[in-house]
């Protein structure tokens, strides 16, 4: 699995995923609330219709439902059934069939026996085929002294259409919002890391020859300023250590040159007084090592001066022929 290499890319990925999950959760919650509010609105609209029909059914009988009734005729999409406690259809409006009750027998028994109001969603057959979703409200009613159940309903098509439109809008809007927020997070993290990039560029220009250079930060948060202060303190310690090293090399090269010169002089004097070839060969070998020490001391001195910036270049004529 490929992982983002930079911290900015990782933060951008986390920001995008978090935004996507949050947007999906928000969309799901919004759809749930929309469905709930639509159901509540439909139920509130059914209550006065059901109450009015129940009063008329109690006084006029089932003919209120099966006969002509402006409350159950177009343009109203309301439907009604009168059920017995066993779920048997006693009367039904003209727009639904007589073979399918809007409420099951168990529900009808509970409404008739316990006097409870029941709300739920079901479907009815369409004339052109298929089924149509309806929201129904069942309440108890007394007809001729007998407990029966009045079920009223209304089409749920408009609510489903509104839900589909909302789902379509969310399916288009939420991804766009998630991308926009993720892009904004990417740009924001870029602005946040701008002082860090500035510190990196300054760090690349700092060298031991220019020991006085330090990191400076403009803008950024307190954390970056603390980081810059800590890095500058570390550079101070490095400069102190480098200065001590240069001082040691300079002192060591100076101190070594005098005893080496004395040893060289003594060896050259001893060689001039050597009595046989074996002694002169031994002294020549020792003189070679002394010369190596002289070159080492000279090189240490040059190194110390070059690091301190005090090394001066000389002009020496060179024969190119």
CSV table of C-alpha atoms in Angstrom, one decimal:
chain,number,residue,atom,x,y,z
A,1,UNK,CA,0.0,0.0,0.0
A,2,UNK,CA,1.4,3.4,-1.1
A,3,UNK,CA,1.7,5.9,1.7
A,4,UNK,CA,2.1,9.6,1.3
A,5,UNK,CA,5.7,10.6,1.8
A,6,UNK,CA,5.3,14.1,3.0
A,7,UNK,CA,3.6,15.3,6.2
A,8,UNK,CA,1.5,17.7,4.2
A,9,UNK,CA,0.2,14.9,1.9
A,10,UNK,CA,-0.6,12.8,5.0
A,11,UNK,CA,-2.5,15.7,6.6
A,12,UNK,CA,-4.3,16.4,3.4
A,13,UNK,CA,-5.3,12.7,3.1
A,14,UNK,CA,-6.5,12.6,6.7
A,15,UNK,CA,-8.4,15.9,6.2
A,16,UNK,CA,-10.0,14.6,3.0
A,17,UNK,CA,-11.0,11.2,4.5
A,18,UNK,CA,-12.4,12.9,7.7
A,19,UNK,CA,-14.4,15.4,5.6
A,20,UNK,CA,-15.8,12.6,3.4
A,21,UNK,CA,-16.9,10.5,6.4
A,22,UNK,CA,-18.3,13.6,8.1
A,23,UNK,CA,-20.2,14.6,4.9
A,24,UNK,CA,-21.5,11.0,4.5
A,25,UNK,CA,-22.7,11.0,8.1
A,26,UNK,CA,-24.3,14.4,7.7
A,27,UNK,CA,-26.1,13.4,4.5
A,28,UNK,CA,-27.4,10.2,6.2
A,29,UNK,CA,-28.6,12.2,9.2
A,30,UNK,CA,-30.2,14.8,6.9
A,31,UNK,CA,-32.0,12.1,4.9
A,32,UNK,CA,-33.2,10.4,8.1
A,33,UNK,CA,-34.5,13.7,9.5
A,34,UNK,CA,-36.2,14.6,6.2
A,35,UNK,CA,-38.0,11.2,6.1
A,36,UNK,CA,-39.1,11.7,9.7
A,37,UNK,CA,-40.4,15.2,9.2
A,38,UNK,CA,-42.2,14.2,6.0
A,39,UNK,CA,-43.9,11.3,7.9
A,40,UNK,CA,-44.9,13.6,10.7
A,41,UNK,CA,-46.3,16.2,8.2
A,42,UNK,CA,-48.4,13.5,6.5
A,43,UNK,CA,-49.6,12.1,9.8
A,44,UNK,CA,-50.6,15.6,10.9
A,45,UNK,CA,-52.5,16.0,7.7
A,46,UNK,CA,-54.3,12.7,8.2
A,47,UNK,CA,-55.5,13.5,11.7
A,48,UNK,CA,-58.3,16.0,10.8
A,49,UNK,CA,-59.4,13.8,7.9
A,50,UNK,CA,-59.5,10.7,10.1
A,51,UNK,CA,-61.2,12.5,13.0
A,52,UNK,CA,-63.9,13.9,10.7
A,53,UNK,CA,-64.6,10.6,9.0
A,54,UNK,CA,-64.7,8.8,12.4
A,55,UNK,CA,-67.4,11.2,13.6
A,56,UNK,CA,-69.5,10.7,10.5
A,57,UNK,CA,-69.0,6.9,10.4
A,58,UNK,CA,-70.1,6.7,14.1
A,59,UNK,CA,-73.4,8.5,13.2
A,60,UNK,CA,-74.1,7.7,9.6
A,61,UNK,CA,-72.5,4.2,9.2
A,62,UNK,CA,-70.2,2.6,6.7
A,63,UNK,CA,-71.9,4.3,3.8
A,64,UNK,CA,-69.8,7.4,4.5
A,65,UNK,CA,-66.8,5.5,3.2
A,66,UNK,CA,-68.3,3.3,0.4
A,67,UNK,CA,-70.7,6.0,-0.9
A,68,UNK,CA,-70.0,9.4,-2.5
A,69,UNK,CA,-67.9,11.5,-0.2
A,70,UNK,CA,-66.1,14.7,-1.3
A,71,UNK,CA,-63.4,14.1,1.3
A,72,UNK,CA,-62.4,10.8,-0.5
A,73,UNK,CA,-62.9,12.1,-4.1
A,74,UNK,CA,-60.4,13.9,-6.4
A,75,UNK,CA,-58.5,16.1,-6.2
A,76,UNK,CA,-58.0,14.6,-2.7
A,77,UNK,CA,-55.8,11.6,-2.7
A,78,UNK,CA,-57.2,10.3,0.7
A,79,UNK,CA,-58.4,6.7,0.9
A,80,UNK,CA,-60.3,5.0,3.7
A,81,UNK,CA,-61.4,1.5,4.9
A,82,UNK,CA,-63.6,0.4,7.7
A,83,UNK,CA,-62.3,-2.9,9.3
A,84,UNK,CA,-63.6,-5.3,11.9
A,85,UNK,CA,-61.5,-6.2,14.9
A,86,UNK,CA,-60.5,-9.4,12.9
A,87,UNK,CA,-59.2,-7.3,10.0
A,88,UNK,CA,-62.2,-8.1,7.7
A,89,UNK,CA,-63.1,-5.3,5.3
A,90,UNK,CA,-66.5,-3.8,6.1
A,91,UNK,CA,-66.3,-0.8,3.7
A,92,UNK,CA,-63.8,0.7,1.5
A,93,UNK,CA,-63.5,3.8,-0.7
A,94,UNK,CA,-63.9,3.4,-4.4
A,95,UNK,CA,-60.2,3.9,-5.3
A,96,UNK,CA,-58.9,0.8,-3.6
A,97,UNK,CA,-60.0,-2.8,-3.9
A,98,UNK,CA,-61.9,-4.9,-1.4
A,99,UNK,CA,-59.4,-7.8,-1.3
A,100,UNK,CA,-56.6,-6.1,0.6
A,101,UNK,CA,-57.0,-4.4,4.0
A,102,UNK,CA,-54.8,-1.4,4.8
A,103,UNK,CA,-54.1,-2.8,8.2
A,104,UNK,CA,-53.3,-6.4,9.2
A,105,UNK,CA,-55.7,-8.3,11.5
A,106,UNK,CA,-53.3,-8.1,14.5
A,107,UNK,CA,-53.1,-4.4,14.1
A,108,UNK,CA,-56.8,-4.0,13.7
A,109,UNK,CA,-57.4,-6.1,16.8
A,110,UNK,CA,-55.0,-4.0,18.8
A,111,UNK,CA,-56.7,-0.8,17.7
A,112,UNK,CA,-60.2,-2.1,18.4
A,113,UNK,CA,-59.5,-3.8,21.7
A,114,UNK,CA,-57.0,-1.4,23.2
A,115,UNK,CA,-58.3,1.8,21.6
A,116,UNK,CA,-54.9,2.8,20.3
A,117,UNK,CA,-54.0,4.8,17.2
A,118,UNK,CA,-51.6,3.1,14.8
A,119,UNK,CA,-49.5,4.8,12.1
A,120,UNK,CA,-47.5,2.9,9.5
A,121,UNK,CA,-46.6,2.8,5.8
A,122,UNK,CA,-48.0,0.2,3.3
A,123,UNK,CA,-48.8,0.0,-0.4
A,124,UNK,CA,-51.8,-0.4,-2.6
A,125,UNK,CA,-52.1,-1.8,-6.2
A,126,UNK,CA,-52.1,0.8,-9.0
A,127,UNK,CA,-54.6,0.6,-11.9
A,128,UNK,CA,-51.7,0.7,-14.4
A,129,UNK,CA,-49.9,-2.1,-12.5
A,130,UNK,CA,-47.4,-2.1,-9.6
A,131,UNK,CA,-48.0,-0.6,-6.2
A,132,UNK,CA,-48.2,2.8,-4.7
A,133,UNK,CA,-46.8,3.6,-1.3
A,134,UNK,CA,-49.4,5.1,1.2
A,135,UNK,CA,-49.2,6.4,4.7
A,136,UNK,CA,-52.1,5.2,6.9
A,137,UNK,CA,-53.6,6.2,10.2
A,138,UNK,CA,-55.9,3.7,12.1
A,139,UNK,CA,-58.1,4.7,15.0
A,140,UNK,CA,-61.0,3.0,16.8
A,141,UNK,CA,-64.6,3.9,16.1
A,142,UNK,CA,-68.0,2.7,17.5
A,143,UNK,CA,-70.5,1.8,14.8
A,144,UNK,CA,-73.8,0.7,16.1
A,145,UNK,CA,-72.3,-0.1,19.4
A,146,UNK,CA,-69.6,-2.4,17.9
A,147,UNK,CA,-65.9,-1.6,18.1
A,148,UNK,CA,-64.5,-1.2,14.6
A,149,UNK,CA,-61.4,0.3,13.0
A,150,UNK,CA,-61.3,3.3,10.7
A,151,UNK,CA,-58.1,3.3,8.5
A,152,UNK,CA,-57.4,6.5,6.5
A,153,UNK,CA,-54.4,6.9,4.2
A,154,UNK,CA,-52.8,9.2,1.7
A,155,UNK,CA,-50.3,8.8,-1.1
A,156,UNK,CA,-46.6,8.8,-0.2
A,157,UNK,CA,-45.4,9.4,-3.8
A,158,UNK,CA,-44.8,13.1,-3.3
A,159,UNK,CA,-42.7,12.4,-0.2
A,160,UNK,CA,-40.7,9.8,-1.9
A,161,UNK,CA,-40.1,12.2,-4.8
A,162,UNK,CA,-38.9,14.8,-2.4
A,163,UNK,CA,-36.6,12.2,-0.8
A,164,UNK,CA,-35.2,11.2,-4.2
A,165,UNK,CA,-34.5,14.8,-5.1
A,166,UNK,CA,-32.8,15.4,-1.8
A,167,UNK,CA,-30.7,12.2,-2.2
A,168,UNK,CA,-29.7,13.4,-5.7
A,169,UNK,CA,-28.8,16.8,-4.4
A,170,UNK,CA,-26.8,15.3,-1.6
A,171,UNK,CA,-25.0,12.8,-3.9
A,172,UNK,CA,-23.9,15.7,-6.0
A,173,UNK,CA,-23.3,18.4,-3.4
A,174,UNK,CA,-21.6,16.5,-0.7
A,175,UNK,CA,-18.7,15.1,-2.8
A,176,UNK,CA,-18.2,18.6,-4.2
A,177,UNK,CA,-18.2,20.0,-0.7
A,178,UNK,CA,-15.8,17.3,0.5
A,179,UNK,CA,-13.4,18.0,-2.4
A,180,UNK,CA,-13.6,21.7,-1.7
A,181,UNK,CA,-13.0,21.3,2.0
A,182,UNK,CA,-10.1,18.9,1.3
A,183,UNK,CA,-8.6,21.3,-1.2
A,184,UNK,CA,-8.9,24.1,1.4
A,185,UNK,CA,-7.2,21.9,4.0
A,186,UNK,CA,-4.4,21.2,1.5
A,187,UNK,CA,-3.9,24.9,0.9
A,188,UNK,CA,-4.2,25.6,4.6
A,189,UNK,CA,-1.5,23.0,5.5
A,190,UNK,CA,0.7,24.5,2.7
A,191,UNK,CA,0.4,27.9,4.3
A,192,UNK,CA,1.1,26.4,7.7
A,193,UNK,CA,4.3,24.7,6.4
A,194,UNK,CA,5.6,27.8,4.6
A,195,UNK,CA,7.6,28.9,7.6
A,196,UNK,CA,9.1,25.4,7.9
A,197,UNK,CA,10.2,25.6,4.2
A,198,UNK,CA,11.8,28.9,5.0
A,199,UNK,CA,13.7,27.4,7.9
A,200,UNK,CA,14.9,24.6,5.7
A,201,UNK,CA,16.1,27.0,3.0
A,202,UNK,CA,17.9,29.1,5.7
A,203,UNK,CA,19.5,25.9,7.2
A,204,UNK,CA,20.8,25.0,3.8
A,205,UNK,CA,22.7,28.3,3.5
A,206,UNK,CA,24.3,28.1,7.0
A,207,UNK,CA,27.9,26.9,7.0
A,208,UNK,CA,30.8,26.7,9.5
A,209,UNK,CA,32.6,29.5,7.7
A,210,UNK,CA,29.8,31.9,8.5
A,211,UNK,CA,29.2,30.9,12.1
A,212,UNK,CA,27.1,34.0,12.9
A,213,UNK,CA,24.1,32.9,10.7
A,214,UNK,CA,21.0,31.8,12.6
A,215,UNK,CA,17.5,30.7,11.7
A,216,UNK,CA,14.9,33.5,11.7
A,217,UNK,CA,11.1,32.9,11.4
A,218,UNK,CA,8.5,35.4,10.5
A,219,UNK,CA,4.9,34.4,11.1
A,220,UNK,CA,4.0,30.8,12.1
A,221,UNK,CA,2.9,29.7,15.5
A,222,UNK,CA,4.6,29.7,18.9
A,223,UNK,CA,5.6,26.1,18.3
A,224,UNK,CA,7.7,27.1,15.2
A,225,UNK,CA,9.3,30.0,17.1
A,226,UNK,CA,10.2,27.6,19.9
A,227,UNK,CA,11.7,25.1,17.4
A,228,UNK,CA,13.7,27.9,15.7
A,229,UNK,CA,15.0,29.0,19.1
A,230,UNK,CA,16.1,25.4,20.0
A,231,UNK,CA,17.8,25.0,16.6
A,232,UNK,CA,19.6,28.3,17.1
A,233,UNK,CA,20.8,27.2,20.5
A,234,UNK,CA,22.1,24.0,19.0
A,235,UNK,CA,23.9,26.0,16.3
A,236,UNK,CA,25.5,28.1,19.1
A,237,UNK,CA,26.8,24.9,20.7
A,238,UNK,CA,28.1,23.7,17.4
A,239,UNK,CA,29.9,27.0,16.8
A,240,UNK,CA,31.5,26.8,20.2
A,241,UNK,CA,32.7,23.3,19.6
A,242,UNK,CA,34.0,24.2,16.1
A,243,UNK,CA,35.8,27.2,17.5
A,244,UNK,CA,37.4,25.0,20.2
A,245,UNK,CA,38.4,22.5,17.5
A,246,UNK,CA,40.0,25.2,15.4
A,247,UNK,CA,41.8,26.6,18.4
A,248,UNK,CA,43.1,23.2,19.3
A,249,UNK,CA,44.4,22.5,15.8
A,250,UNK,CA,46.0,25.9,15.6
A,251,UNK,CA,47.7,25.5,19.0
A,252,UNK,CA,48.7,21.9,18.3
A,253,UNK,CA,50.3,22.8,14.9
A,254,UNK,CA,52.2,25.7,16.5
A,255,UNK,CA,53.4,23.6,19.4
A,256,UNK,CA,54.5,20.7,17.3
A,257,UNK,CA,56.6,22.8,14.9
A,258,UNK,CA,59.2,23.8,17.5
A,259,UNK,CA,60.1,20.4,18.9
A,260,UNK,CA,60.0,18.8,15.4
A,261,UNK,CA,62.5,21.5,14.2
A,262,UNK,CA,64.7,20.7,17.2
A,263,UNK,CA,64.5,17.0,16.6
A,264,UNK,CA,65.3,17.5,12.9
A,265,UNK,CA,68.3,19.6,13.7
A,266,UNK,CA,69.7,17.0,16.2
A,267,UNK,CA,69.1,14.2,13.7
A,268,UNK,CA,70.9,16.1,10.9
A,269,UNK,CA,73.8,16.8,13.2
A,270,UNK,CA,74.0,13.2,14.3
A,271,UNK,CA,73.9,12.0,10.7
A,272,UNK,CA,76.8,14.3,9.8
A,273,UNK,CA,78.9,12.6,12.6
A,274,UNK,CA,77.8,9.1,11.9
A,275,UNK,CA,80.7,6.6,11.6
A,276,UNK,CA,79.3,4.0,9.2
A,277,UNK,CA,76.6,3.5,6.6
A,278,UNK,CA,74.2,1.6,8.8
A,279,UNK,CA,73.9,4.5,11.2
A,280,UNK,CA,73.4,7.0,8.4
A,281,UNK,CA,70.6,4.8,6.9
A,282,UNK,CA,68.9,4.6,10.3
A,283,UNK,CA,69.1,8.3,10.7
A,284,UNK,CA,67.8,8.9,7.2
A,285,UNK,CA,64.8,6.8,8.0
A,286,UNK,CA,64.1,8.8,11.1
A,287,UNK,CA,64.5,12.1,9.2
A,288,UNK,CA,61.9,10.9,6.7
A,289,UNK,CA,59.4,10.3,9.5
A,290,UNK,CA,60.3,13.7,11.0
A,291,UNK,CA,59.6,15.3,7.6
A,292,UNK,CA,56.2,13.6,7.6
A,293,UNK,CA,55.5,15.1,11.0
A,294,UNK,CA,56.5,18.5,9.7
A,295,UNK,CA,54.1,18.2,6.8
A,296,UNK,CA,51.3,17.0,9.1
A,297,UNK,CA,51.8,20.0,11.4
A,298,UNK,CA,51.8,22.3,8.4
A,299,UNK,CA,48.6,20.8,7.1
A,300,UNK,CA,46.9,21.1,10.5
A,301,UNK,CA,47.8,24.7,10.6
A,302,UNK,CA,46.4,25.3,7.1
A,303,UNK,CA,43.3,23.4,8.0
A,304,UNK,CA,42.8,25.5,11.2
A,305,UNK,CA,43.3,28.7,9.3
A,306,UNK,CA,41.0,27.7,6.4
A,307,UNK,CA,38.2,26.8,8.8
A,308,UNK,CA,38.6,30.1,10.7
A,309,UNK,CA,38.6,32.1,7.4
A,310,UNK,CA,42.1,33.6,8.1
A,311,UNK,CA,43.9,31.7,5.4
A,312,UNK,CA,45.4,34.1,2.9
A,313,UNK,CA,46.4,33.1,-0.6
A,314,UNK,CA,49.9,33.9,-1.9
A,315,UNK,CA,51.2,34.7,-5.4
A,316,UNK,CA,53.9,32.4,-6.6
A,317,UNK,CA,55.3,32.5,-10.2
A,318,UNK,CA,54.9,29.2,-12.0
A,319,UNK,CA,56.9,28.3,-15.1
A,320,UNK,CA,54.5,26.8,-17.6
A,321,UNK,CA,57.1,25.9,-20.2
